[in-house]
């Protein structure tokens, strides 16, 4: 088929037939089928099952027994234990996310310098990625020990009284936050270091020619050019903080006095210790809504300050 365009003859390719487009769609679905199957089994079915169970009282096997509608949600809103869990989770997020991102950025800036032997420090800073939550939590359990722990021994050397790190309600959440920041630094550091190394050196060379100092380059070049990576790290850190479970289970079991009873650990205890799957499902739905709202706000507000190249 030929068509005349601006005085010359151009070739217009024929449109794909309906049968050909249908074949392409079936082929695409065939390639996507393994992923669709995995998401259905491990994501979509559990999610809809959880929403379904949140409207029921269940037996100890998790089978829906009595439809109660919104009563599980009403019970949560009136429960002091759940409100304390929400408060602890919000404080934990505020403790870990900003501190973890700032420390990771600081280490990435240091490791990005062209210094002799800097590769050793890059390896050390990112090494926490290779340690499981369970193993690292056991190490921190010894560090926080009130009598043989390194932290209290250091305080005694300095002439200060020891602290009941995991047994004092005022210190337990802080202790969990410290261990969590250490566990997450490796991943954040590695991603931020990759972002720094992708910034064009020509920008720094031009700034140096114009007489710009280090702090000016950091504010006007490094941070703006690194903003997409920072946006990603902050979003992932927020989601991970809301989903924290392993270190709480190993270090404090939600105590003392429910000071570290984060929402995910509260869901676990409600479902698999108290066998109240209905209220546990309602808490899971509440957590899903919280993460969804925070993520949407992050994209709506935070992405405006992101400078894409």
PDB file of C-alpha atoms in Angstrom:
ATOM      1  CA  UNK A   1       0.000   0.000   0.000  1.00  0.00           C
ATOM      2  CA  UNK A   2       1.391   3.386  -0.964  1.00  0.00           C
ATOM      3  CA  UNK A   3       0.525   6.834   0.337  1.00  0.00           C
ATOM      4  CA  UNK A   4       1.669  10.295  -0.762  1.00  0.00           C
ATOM      5  CA  UNK A   5       3.393  12.321   1.976  1.00  0.00           C
ATOM      6  CA  UNK A   6       4.802  15.859   1.378  1.00  0.00           C
ATOM      7  CA  UNK A   7       5.027  15.317  -2.378  1.00  0.00           C
ATOM      8  CA  UNK A   8       6.874  11.980  -2.161  1.00  0.00           C
ATOM      9  CA  UNK A   9       5.730   8.396  -2.096  1.00  0.00           C
ATOM     10  CA  UNK A  10       6.020   6.632   1.311  1.00  0.00           C
ATOM     11  CA  UNK A  11       5.390   3.042   2.243  1.00  0.00           C
ATOM     12  CA  UNK A  12       2.696   2.365   4.836  1.00  0.00           C
ATOM     13  CA  UNK A  13       3.050  -1.084   6.392  1.00  0.00           C
ATOM     14  CA  UNK A  14      -0.128  -3.161   6.477  1.00  0.00           C
ATOM     15  CA  UNK A  15      -1.924  -3.470   9.791  1.00  0.00           C
ATOM     16  CA  UNK A  16      -1.619  -6.738  11.701  1.00  0.00           C
ATOM     17  CA  UNK A  17      -4.577  -8.996  11.223  1.00  0.00           C
ATOM     18  CA  UNK A  18      -6.890  -9.789  14.144  1.00  0.00           C
ATOM     19  CA  UNK A  19      -5.638 -13.393  14.179  1.00  0.00           C
ATOM     20  CA  UNK A  20      -2.004 -12.261  14.330  1.00  0.00           C
ATOM     21  CA  UNK A  21      -2.687  -9.873  17.214  1.00  0.00           C
ATOM     22  CA  UNK A  22      -4.560 -12.615  19.070  1.00  0.00           C
ATOM     23  CA  UNK A  23      -1.607 -14.968  18.574  1.00  0.00           C
ATOM     24  CA  UNK A  24       0.791 -12.352  19.934  1.00  0.00           C
ATOM     25  CA  UNK A  25      -1.408 -11.820  22.984  1.00  0.00           C
ATOM     26  CA  UNK A  26      -1.568 -15.571  23.674  1.00  0.00           C
ATOM     27  CA  UNK A  27       2.199 -15.842  23.309  1.00  0.00           C
ATOM     28  CA  UNK A  28       2.721 -12.968  25.754  1.00  0.00           C
ATOM     29  CA  UNK A  29       0.341 -14.556  28.276  1.00  0.00           C
ATOM     30  CA  UNK A  30       2.185 -17.855  27.925  1.00  0.00           C
ATOM     31  CA  UNK A  31       5.465 -16.177  28.880  1.00  0.00           C
ATOM     32  CA  UNK A  32       3.766 -14.352  31.767  1.00  0.00           C
ATOM     33  CA  UNK A  33       1.963 -17.447  33.065  1.00  0.00           C
ATOM     34  CA  UNK A  34       4.694 -18.584  35.543  1.00  0.00           C
ATOM     35  CA  UNK A  35       4.812 -15.123  37.126  1.00  0.00           C
ATOM     36  CA  UNK A  36       1.015 -14.842  37.170  1.00  0.00           C
ATOM     37  CA  UNK A  37       0.778 -18.271  38.833  1.00  0.00           C
ATOM     38  CA  UNK A  38       3.327 -17.391  41.522  1.00  0.00           C
ATOM     39  CA  UNK A  39       1.712 -14.021  42.252  1.00  0.00           C
ATOM     40  CA  UNK A  40      -1.725 -15.652  42.426  1.00  0.00           C
ATOM     41  CA  UNK A  41      -0.629 -18.360  44.866  1.00  0.00           C
ATOM     42  CA  UNK A  42       1.653 -16.293  47.104  1.00  0.00           C
ATOM     43  CA  UNK A  43       0.254 -12.732  46.834  1.00  0.00           C
ATOM     44  CA  UNK A  44      -3.274 -12.350  45.478  1.00  0.00           C
ATOM     45  CA  UNK A  45      -4.928 -15.374  47.143  1.00  0.00           C
ATOM     46  CA  UNK A  46      -3.431 -14.668  50.617  1.00  0.00           C
ATOM     47  CA  UNK A  47      -4.384 -10.994  50.303  1.00  0.00           C
ATOM     48  CA  UNK A  48      -8.033 -11.661  49.419  1.00  0.00           C
ATOM     49  CA  UNK A  49      -8.206 -14.491  51.957  1.00  0.00           C
ATOM     50  CA  UNK A  50      -6.957 -12.125  54.656  1.00  0.00           C
ATOM     51  CA  UNK A  51      -9.543  -9.489  53.743  1.00  0.00           C
ATOM     52  CA  UNK A  52     -12.232 -12.198  53.807  1.00  0.00           C
ATOM     53  CA  UNK A  53     -11.220 -13.540  57.234  1.00  0.00           C
ATOM     54  CA  UNK A  54     -11.122 -10.021  58.720  1.00  0.00           C
ATOM     55  CA  UNK A  55     -14.942 -10.038  58.677  1.00  0.00           C
ATOM     56  CA  UNK A  56     -15.255 -13.349  60.578  1.00  0.00           C
ATOM     57  CA  UNK A  57     -14.602 -15.032  63.883  1.00  0.00           C
ATOM     58  CA  UNK A  58     -12.535 -18.149  63.198  1.00  0.00           C
ATOM     59  CA  UNK A  59     -11.771 -21.445  64.901  1.00  0.00           C
ATOM     60  CA  UNK A  60      -8.246 -22.586  65.824  1.00  0.00           C
ATOM     61  CA  UNK A  61      -7.698 -23.968  62.314  1.00  0.00           C
ATOM     62  CA  UNK A  62      -8.380 -20.548  60.786  1.00  0.00           C
ATOM     63  CA  UNK A  63     -11.730 -21.535  59.264  1.00  0.00           C
ATOM     64  CA  UNK A  64     -14.352 -18.784  59.112  1.00  0.00           C
ATOM     65  CA  UNK A  65     -17.063 -19.587  61.663  1.00  0.00           C
ATOM     66  CA  UNK A  66     -19.229 -16.541  62.435  1.00  0.00           C
ATOM     67  CA  UNK A  67     -19.665 -13.453  60.270  1.00  0.00           C
ATOM     68  CA  UNK A  68     -19.187 -10.340  62.409  1.00  0.00           C
ATOM     69  CA  UNK A  69     -18.788  -7.657  59.756  1.00  0.00           C
ATOM     70  CA  UNK A  70     -16.776  -4.676  60.972  1.00  0.00           C
ATOM     71  CA  UNK A  71     -16.645  -5.790  64.609  1.00  0.00           C
ATOM     72  CA  UNK A  72     -13.012  -6.949  64.317  1.00  0.00           C
ATOM     73  CA  UNK A  73     -12.016  -3.480  63.104  1.00  0.00           C
ATOM     74  CA  UNK A  74     -14.073  -1.832  65.836  1.00  0.00           C
ATOM     75  CA  UNK A  75     -12.364  -4.044  68.413  1.00  0.00           C
ATOM     76  CA  UNK A  76      -8.954  -2.950  67.150  1.00  0.00           C
ATOM     77  CA  UNK A  77      -9.818   0.738  67.322  1.00  0.00           C
ATOM     78  CA  UNK A  78     -10.985   0.311  70.928  1.00  0.00           C
ATOM     79  CA  UNK A  79      -8.042  -1.887  71.967  1.00  0.00           C
ATOM     80  CA  UNK A  80      -5.312  -0.135  74.037  1.00  0.00           C
ATOM     81  CA  UNK A  81      -2.858  -2.901  73.073  1.00  0.00           C
ATOM     82  CA  UNK A  82      -3.380  -2.245  69.358  1.00  0.00           C
ATOM     83  CA  UNK A  83      -3.057   1.515  69.777  1.00  0.00           C
ATOM     84  CA  UNK A  84       0.193   0.933  71.666  1.00  0.00           C
ATOM     85  CA  UNK A  85       1.351  -1.311  68.804  1.00  0.00           C
ATOM     86  CA  UNK A  86       0.613   1.422  66.259  1.00  0.00           C
ATOM     87  CA  UNK A  87       2.462   4.002  68.398  1.00  0.00           C
ATOM     88  CA  UNK A  88       5.495   1.706  68.748  1.00  0.00           C
ATOM     89  CA  UNK A  89       5.552   1.073  64.993  1.00  0.00           C
ATOM     90  CA  UNK A  90       5.395   4.789  64.138  1.00  0.00           C
ATOM     91  CA  UNK A  91       8.207   5.563  66.595  1.00  0.00           C
ATOM     92  CA  UNK A  92      10.267   2.697  65.198  1.00  0.00           C
ATOM     93  CA  UNK A  93       9.859   4.042  61.657  1.00  0.00           C
ATOM     94  CA  UNK A  94      10.870   7.539  62.798  1.00  0.00           C
ATOM     95  CA  UNK A  95      13.925   6.162  64.601  1.00  0.00           C
ATOM     96  CA  UNK A  96      15.221   3.905  61.848  1.00  0.00           C
ATOM     97  CA  UNK A  97      14.425   5.396  58.431  1.00  0.00           C
ATOM     98  CA  UNK A  98      15.926   8.927  58.649  1.00  0.00           C
ATOM     99  CA  UNK A  99      18.936   7.772  60.710  1.00  0.00           C
ATOM    100  CA  UNK A 100      19.634   4.789  58.467  1.00  0.00           C
ATOM    101  CA  UNK A 101      19.448   6.829  55.257  1.00  0.00           C
ATOM    102  CA  UNK A 102      21.686   9.610  56.631  1.00  0.00           C
ATOM    103  CA  UNK A 103      24.354   7.171  57.883  1.00  0.00           C
ATOM    104  CA  UNK A 104      24.269   5.213  54.616  1.00  0.00           C
ATOM    105  CA  UNK A 105      24.634   8.429  52.600  1.00  0.00           C
ATOM    106  CA  UNK A 106      27.545   9.545  54.776  1.00  0.00           C
ATOM    107  CA  UNK A 107      29.343   6.210  54.311  1.00  0.00           C
ATOM    108  CA  UNK A 108      28.631   6.228  50.569  1.00  0.00           C
ATOM    109  CA  UNK A 109      30.134   9.719  50.224  1.00  0.00           C
ATOM    110  CA  UNK A 110      33.265   8.578  52.054  1.00  0.00           C
ATOM    111  CA  UNK A 111      33.560   5.340  50.051  1.00  0.00           C
ATOM    112  CA  UNK A 112      33.124   7.231  46.778  1.00  0.00           C
ATOM    113  CA  UNK A 113      36.370   9.118  47.311  1.00  0.00           C
ATOM    114  CA  UNK A 114      39.337   7.935  45.242  1.00  0.00           C
ATOM    115  CA  UNK A 115      41.619   6.898  48.109  1.00  0.00           C
ATOM    116  CA  UNK A 116      44.087   4.066  48.431  1.00  0.00           C
ATOM    117  CA  UNK A 117      42.531   1.004  50.074  1.00  0.00           C
ATOM    118  CA  UNK A 118      38.983   2.370  49.902  1.00  0.00           C
ATOM    119  CA  UNK A 119      37.809  -0.931  48.405  1.00  0.00           C
ATOM    120  CA  UNK A 120      38.364  -2.603  51.793  1.00  0.00           C
ATOM    121  CA  UNK A 121      36.038  -0.134  53.491  1.00  0.00           C
ATOM    122  CA  UNK A 122      33.419  -0.539  50.758  1.00  0.00           C
ATOM    123  CA  UNK A 123      33.424  -4.254  51.482  1.00  0.00           C
ATOM    124  CA  UNK A 124      33.110  -3.689  55.234  1.00  0.00           C
ATOM    125  CA  UNK A 125      30.281  -1.169  54.888  1.00  0.00           C
ATOM    126  CA  UNK A 126      28.239  -3.456  52.628  1.00  0.00           C
ATOM    127  CA  UNK A 127      28.988  -6.670  54.555  1.00  0.00           C
ATOM    128  CA  UNK A 128      25.767  -6.521  56.595  1.00  0.00           C
ATOM    129  CA  UNK A 129      23.897  -7.571  53.449  1.00  0.00           C
ATOM    130  CA  UNK A 130      25.427 -11.050  53.767  1.00  0.00           C
ATOM    131  CA  UNK A 131      24.249 -11.649  57.340  1.00  0.00           C
ATOM    132  CA  UNK A 132      20.770 -12.989  58.048  1.00  0.00           C
ATOM    133  CA  UNK A 133      18.418 -11.231  60.446  1.00  0.00           C
ATOM    134  CA  UNK A 134      18.471 -14.228  62.789  1.00  0.00           C
ATOM    135  CA  UNK A 135      22.278 -14.427  62.986  1.00  0.00           C
ATOM    136  CA  UNK A 136      22.779 -10.692  63.431  1.00  0.00           C
ATOM    137  CA  UNK A 137      20.014 -10.534  66.064  1.00  0.00           C
ATOM    138  CA  UNK A 138      21.790 -13.208  68.127  1.00  0.00           C
ATOM    139  CA  UNK A 139      24.997 -11.150  67.965  1.00  0.00           C
ATOM    140  CA  UNK A 140      23.128  -8.030  69.115  1.00  0.00           C
ATOM    141  CA  UNK A 141      21.517 -10.089  71.893  1.00  0.00           C
ATOM    142  CA  UNK A 142      24.982 -10.608  73.376  1.00  0.00           C
ATOM    143  CA  UNK A 143      26.000  -6.992  72.791  1.00  0.00           C
ATOM    144  CA  UNK A 144      22.936  -5.776  74.697  1.00  0.00           C
ATOM    145  CA  UNK A 145      23.355  -8.289  77.555  1.00  0.00           C
ATOM    146  CA  UNK A 146      23.122  -6.394  80.878  1.00  0.00           C
ATOM    147  CA  UNK A 147      26.164  -8.071  82.505  1.00  0.00           C
ATOM    148  CA  UNK A 148      28.468  -9.415  79.771  1.00  0.00           C
ATOM    149  CA  UNK A 149      27.413  -7.136  76.900  1.00  0.00           C
ATOM    150  CA  UNK A 150      30.019  -4.899  75.278  1.00  0.00           C
ATOM    151  CA  UNK A 151      27.884  -1.750  75.566  1.00  0.00           C
ATOM    152  CA  UNK A 152      27.478  -1.959  79.340  1.00  0.00           C
ATOM    153  CA  UNK A 153      31.166  -2.832  79.785  1.00  0.00           C
ATOM    154  CA  UNK A 154      32.050   0.275  77.809  1.00  0.00           C
ATOM    155  CA  UNK A 155      29.744   2.348  80.033  1.00  0.00           C
ATOM    156  CA  UNK A 156      31.411   0.927  83.144  1.00  0.00           C
ATOM    157  CA  UNK A 157      34.846   1.858  81.749  1.00  0.00           C
ATOM    158  CA  UNK A 158      33.573   5.410  81.283  1.00  0.00           C
ATOM    159  CA  UNK A 159      32.261   5.437  84.848  1.00  0.00           C
ATOM    160  CA  UNK A 160      28.617   5.418  83.831  1.00  0.00           C
ATOM    161  CA  UNK A 161      25.883   3.092  85.120  1.00  0.00           C
ATOM    162  CA  UNK A 162      24.803   0.162  82.972  1.00  0.00           C
ATOM    163  CA  UNK A 163      21.572   0.171  80.969  1.00  0.00           C
ATOM    164  CA  UNK A 164      18.980  -2.592  80.760  1.00  0.00           C
ATOM    165  CA  UNK A 165      18.901  -2.287  76.989  1.00  0.00           C
ATOM    166  CA  UNK A 166      16.291  -4.942  76.214  1.00  0.00           C
ATOM    167  CA  UNK A 167      14.579  -5.063  79.622  1.00  0.00           C
ATOM    168  CA  UNK A 168      13.816  -1.379  80.155  1.00  0.00           C
ATOM    169  CA  UNK A 169      10.671  -0.128  78.301  1.00  0.00           C
ATOM    170  CA  UNK A 170      12.387   3.234  77.747  1.00  0.00           C
ATOM    171  CA  UNK A 171      15.385   1.637  76.012  1.00  0.00           C
ATOM    172  CA  UNK A 172      14.005  -1.504  74.358  1.00  0.00           C
ATOM    173  CA  UNK A 173      12.611   0.169  71.233  1.00  0.00           C
ATOM    174  CA  UNK A 174      15.777   2.251  70.864  1.00  0.00           C
ATOM    175  CA  UNK A 175      17.853  -0.932  71.099  1.00  0.00           C
ATOM    176  CA  UNK A 176      15.771  -2.658  68.422  1.00  0.00           C
ATOM    177  CA  UNK A 177      16.140   0.443  66.247  1.00  0.00           C
ATOM    178  CA  UNK A 178      19.943   0.479  66.625  1.00  0.00           C
ATOM    179  CA  UNK A 179      20.226  -3.153  65.549  1.00  0.00           C
ATOM    180  CA  UNK A 180      17.834  -2.601  62.638  1.00  0.00           C
ATOM    181  CA  UNK A 181      19.770   0.423  61.370  1.00  0.00           C
ATOM    182  CA  UNK A 182      22.957  -1.641  61.407  1.00  0.00           C
ATOM    183  CA  UNK A 183      21.274  -4.512  59.534  1.00  0.00           C
ATOM    184  CA  UNK A 184      19.897  -2.247  56.794  1.00  0.00           C
ATOM    185  CA  UNK A 185      22.931  -0.029  56.255  1.00  0.00           C
ATOM    186  CA  UNK A 186      24.653  -2.465  53.868  1.00  0.00           C
ATOM    187  CA  UNK A 187      21.870  -2.473  51.282  1.00  0.00           C
ATOM    188  CA  UNK A 188      21.266   1.288  51.431  1.00  0.00           C
ATOM    189  CA  UNK A 189      24.999   2.015  51.268  1.00  0.00           C
ATOM    190  CA  UNK A 190      25.514  -0.161  48.201  1.00  0.00           C
ATOM    191  CA  UNK A 191      22.602   1.389  46.281  1.00  0.00           C
ATOM    192  CA  UNK A 192      23.659   4.944  47.159  1.00  0.00           C
ATOM    193  CA  UNK A 193      27.276   4.229  46.222  1.00  0.00           C
ATOM    194  CA  UNK A 194      26.103   2.993  42.826  1.00  0.00           C
ATOM    195  CA  UNK A 195      24.089   6.180  42.398  1.00  0.00           C
ATOM    196  CA  UNK A 196      27.088   8.339  43.264  1.00  0.00           C
ATOM    197  CA  UNK A 197      29.304   6.534  40.769  1.00  0.00           C
ATOM    198  CA  UNK A 198      26.765   7.171  38.002  1.00  0.00           C
ATOM    199  CA  UNK A 199      27.015  10.959  38.373  1.00  0.00           C
ATOM    200  CA  UNK A 200      28.954  12.470  35.471  1.00  0.00           C
ATOM    201  CA  UNK A 201      32.423  13.626  36.555  1.00  0.00           C
ATOM    202  CA  UNK A 202      32.162  16.481  34.046  1.00  0.00           C
ATOM    203  CA  UNK A 203      29.729  18.248  36.398  1.00  0.00           C
ATOM    204  CA  UNK A 204      32.283  18.294  39.220  1.00  0.00           C
ATOM    205  CA  UNK A 205      35.095  19.368  36.920  1.00  0.00           C
ATOM    206  CA  UNK A 206      33.012  22.302  35.662  1.00  0.00           C
ATOM    207  CA  UNK A 207      32.123  23.281  39.245  1.00  0.00           C
ATOM    208  CA  UNK A 208      35.795  23.194  40.312  1.00  0.00           C
ATOM    209  CA  UNK A 209      36.755  25.413  37.388  1.00  0.00           C
ATOM    210  CA  UNK A 210      34.132  27.919  38.570  1.00  0.00           C
ATOM    211  CA  UNK A 211      35.635  27.810  42.076  1.00  0.00           C
ATOM    212  CA  UNK A 212      32.866  25.817  43.798  1.00  0.00           C
ATOM    213  CA  UNK A 213      33.836  24.157  47.091  1.00  0.00           C
ATOM    214  CA  UNK A 214      32.990  20.681  48.354  1.00  0.00           C
ATOM    215  CA  UNK A 215      29.833  21.650  50.264  1.00  0.00           C
ATOM    216  CA  UNK A 216      28.486  23.671  47.344  1.00  0.00           C
ATOM    217  CA  UNK A 217      29.055  20.681  45.028  1.00  0.00           C
ATOM    218  CA  UNK A 218      27.306  18.437  47.562  1.00  0.00           C
ATOM    219  CA  UNK A 219      24.234  20.674  47.775  1.00  0.00           C
ATOM    220  CA  UNK A 220      23.981  21.695  44.123  1.00  0.00           C
ATOM    221  CA  UNK A 221      25.268  18.640  42.262  1.00  0.00           C
ATOM    222  CA  UNK A 222      25.514  15.480  44.375  1.00  0.00           C
ATOM    223  CA  UNK A 223      22.183  15.577  46.224  1.00  0.00           C
ATOM    224  CA  UNK A 224      20.065  16.685  43.202  1.00  0.00           C
ATOM    225  CA  UNK A 225      21.673  14.100  40.892  1.00  0.00           C
ATOM    226  CA  UNK A 226      21.350  11.424  43.588  1.00  0.00           C
ATOM    227  CA  UNK A 227      17.706  12.267  44.352  1.00  0.00           C
ATOM    228  CA  UNK A 228      16.192   9.358  42.311  1.00  0.00           C
ATOM    229  CA  UNK A 229      18.342   6.886  44.257  1.00  0.00           C
ATOM    230  CA  UNK A 230      17.500   8.581  47.565  1.00  0.00           C
ATOM    231  CA  UNK A 231      13.808   8.469  46.695  1.00  0.00           C
ATOM    232  CA  UNK A 232      14.066   4.724  46.041  1.00  0.00           C
ATOM    233  CA  UNK A 233      15.992   4.046  49.260  1.00  0.00           C
ATOM    234  CA  UNK A 234      13.583   6.066  51.421  1.00  0.00           C
ATOM    235  CA  UNK A 235      10.553   4.311  49.923  1.00  0.00           C
ATOM    236  CA  UNK A 236      12.033   0.829  50.402  1.00  0.00           C
ATOM    237  CA  UNK A 237      13.216   1.694  53.928  1.00  0.00           C
ATOM    238  CA  UNK A 238       9.750   2.892  54.930  1.00  0.00           C
ATOM    239  CA  UNK A 239       8.102  -0.304  53.683  1.00  0.00           C
ATOM    240  CA  UNK A 240      10.722  -2.525  55.355  1.00  0.00           C
ATOM    241  CA  UNK A 241      10.401  -0.646  58.654  1.00  0.00           C
ATOM    242  CA  UNK A 242       6.646  -1.258  58.772  1.00  0.00           C
ATOM    243  CA  UNK A 243       7.259  -4.961  58.102  1.00  0.00           C
ATOM    244  CA  UNK A 244       9.958  -5.552  60.735  1.00  0.00           C
ATOM    245  CA  UNK A 245       9.561  -8.851  62.566  1.00  0.00           C
ATOM    246  CA  UNK A 246      12.688 -11.047  62.964  1.00  0.00           C
ATOM    247  CA  UNK A 247      14.752  -8.895  65.327  1.00  0.00           C
ATOM    248  CA  UNK A 248      11.722  -8.191  67.524  1.00  0.00           C
ATOM    249  CA  UNK A 249      10.955 -11.898  67.824  1.00  0.00           C
ATOM    250  CA  UNK A 250      14.525 -12.814  68.775  1.00  0.00           C
ATOM    251  CA  UNK A 251      15.507  -9.850  70.960  1.00  0.00           C
ATOM    252  CA  UNK A 252      12.409  -8.878  72.967  1.00  0.00           C
ATOM    253  CA  UNK A 253       9.350 -10.968  71.992  1.00  0.00           C
ATOM    254  CA  UNK A 254       7.385  -7.720  71.868  1.00  0.00           C
ATOM    255  CA  UNK A 255       8.282  -6.744  75.433  1.00  0.00           C
ATOM    256  CA  UNK A 256       8.977  -5.384  77.905  1.00  0.00           C
ATOM    257  CA  UNK A 257       5.481  -4.108  78.725  1.00  0.00           C
ATOM    258  CA  UNK A 258       4.601  -4.289  74.987  1.00  0.00           C
ATOM    259  CA  UNK A 259       7.142  -1.517  74.270  1.00  0.00           C
ATOM    260  CA  UNK A 260       8.392  -3.283  71.118  1.00  0.00           C
ATOM    261  CA  UNK A 261       5.163  -4.977  70.075  1.00  0.00           C
ATOM    262  CA  UNK A 262       5.253  -3.746  66.464  1.00  0.00           C
ATOM    263  CA  UNK A 263       2.251  -4.357  64.213  1.00  0.00           C
ATOM    264  CA  UNK A 264       3.721  -7.330  62.338  1.00  0.00           C
ATOM    265  CA  UNK A 265       4.698  -9.037  65.591  1.00  0.00           C
ATOM    266  CA  UNK A 266       1.238  -8.256  66.986  1.00  0.00           C
ATOM    267  CA  UNK A 267      -0.313  -9.938  63.932  1.00  0.00           C
ATOM    268  CA  UNK A 268       1.897 -12.994  64.486  1.00  0.00           C
ATOM    269  CA  UNK A 269       0.949 -13.315  68.168  1.00  0.00           C
ATOM    270  CA  UNK A 270      -2.750 -12.759  67.512  1.00  0.00           C
ATOM    271  CA  UNK A 271      -2.840 -15.405  64.777  1.00  0.00           C
ATOM    272  CA  UNK A 272      -0.380 -18.093  65.859  1.00  0.00           C
ATOM    273  CA  UNK A 273      -0.333 -17.711  69.656  1.00  0.00           C
ATOM    274  CA  UNK A 274      -3.897 -16.616  70.467  1.00  0.00           C
ATOM    275  CA  UNK A 275      -5.440 -18.281  67.362  1.00  0.00           C
ATOM    276  CA  UNK A 276      -7.584 -15.193  66.688  1.00  0.00           C
ATOM    277  CA  UNK A 277      -7.222 -15.198  62.922  1.00  0.00           C
ATOM    278  CA  UNK A 278     -10.090 -12.744  62.397  1.00  0.00           C
ATOM    279  CA  UNK A 279      -8.578  -9.904  64.408  1.00  0.00           C
ATOM    280  CA  UNK A 280      -5.115 -10.774  63.106  1.00  0.00           C
ATOM    281  CA  UNK A 281      -6.432 -10.446  59.552  1.00  0.00           C
ATOM    282  CA  UNK A 282      -7.987  -7.090  60.433  1.00  0.00           C
ATOM    283  CA  UNK A 283      -4.597  -5.904  61.707  1.00  0.00           C
ATOM    284  CA  UNK A 284      -2.964  -7.129  58.489  1.00  0.00           C
ATOM    285  CA  UNK A 285      -5.489  -5.160  56.413  1.00  0.00           C
ATOM    286  CA  UNK A 286      -4.817  -2.087  58.548  1.00  0.00           C
ATOM    287  CA  UNK A 287      -1.061  -2.506  57.996  1.00  0.00           C
ATOM    288  CA  UNK A 288      -1.602  -2.889  54.240  1.00  0.00           C
ATOM    289  CA  UNK A 289      -3.622   0.349  54.154  1.00  0.00           C
ATOM    290  CA  UNK A 290      -0.944   2.180  56.184  1.00  0.00           C
ATOM    291  CA  UNK A 291       1.856   1.086  53.848  1.00  0.00           C
ATOM    292  CA  UNK A 292      -0.284   1.938  50.806  1.00  0.00           C
ATOM    293  CA  UNK A 293      -1.073   5.433  52.115  1.00  0.00           C
ATOM    294  CA  UNK A 294       2.550   6.132  53.078  1.00  0.00           C
ATOM    295  CA  UNK A 295       3.791   4.948  49.680  1.00  0.00           C
ATOM    296  CA  UNK A 296       1.240   7.074  47.815  1.00  0.00           C
ATOM    297  CA  UNK A 297       2.162  10.150  49.884  1.00  0.00           C
ATOM    298  CA  UNK A 298       5.828   9.434  49.246  1.00  0.00           C
ATOM    299  CA  UNK A 299       5.224   9.389  45.488  1.00  0.00           C
ATOM    300  CA  UNK A 300       2.924  12.420  45.548  1.00  0.00           C
ATOM    301  CA  UNK A 301       5.094  14.634  47.751  1.00  0.00           C
ATOM    302  CA  UNK A 302       8.602  13.214  47.554  1.00  0.00           C
ATOM    303  CA  UNK A 303       8.778  12.655  43.803  1.00  0.00           C
ATOM    304  CA  UNK A 304       8.287  16.393  43.180  1.00  0.00           C
ATOM    305  CA  UNK A 305      11.800  16.981  44.539  1.00  0.00           C
ATOM    306  CA  UNK A 306      13.384  14.229  42.485  1.00  0.00           C
ATOM    307  CA  UNK A 307      15.674  15.449  39.713  1.00  0.00           C
ATOM    308  CA  UNK A 308      15.725  12.956  36.845  1.00  0.00           C
ATOM    309  CA  UNK A 309      18.586  13.273  34.382  1.00  0.00           C
TER     310      UNK A 309
END
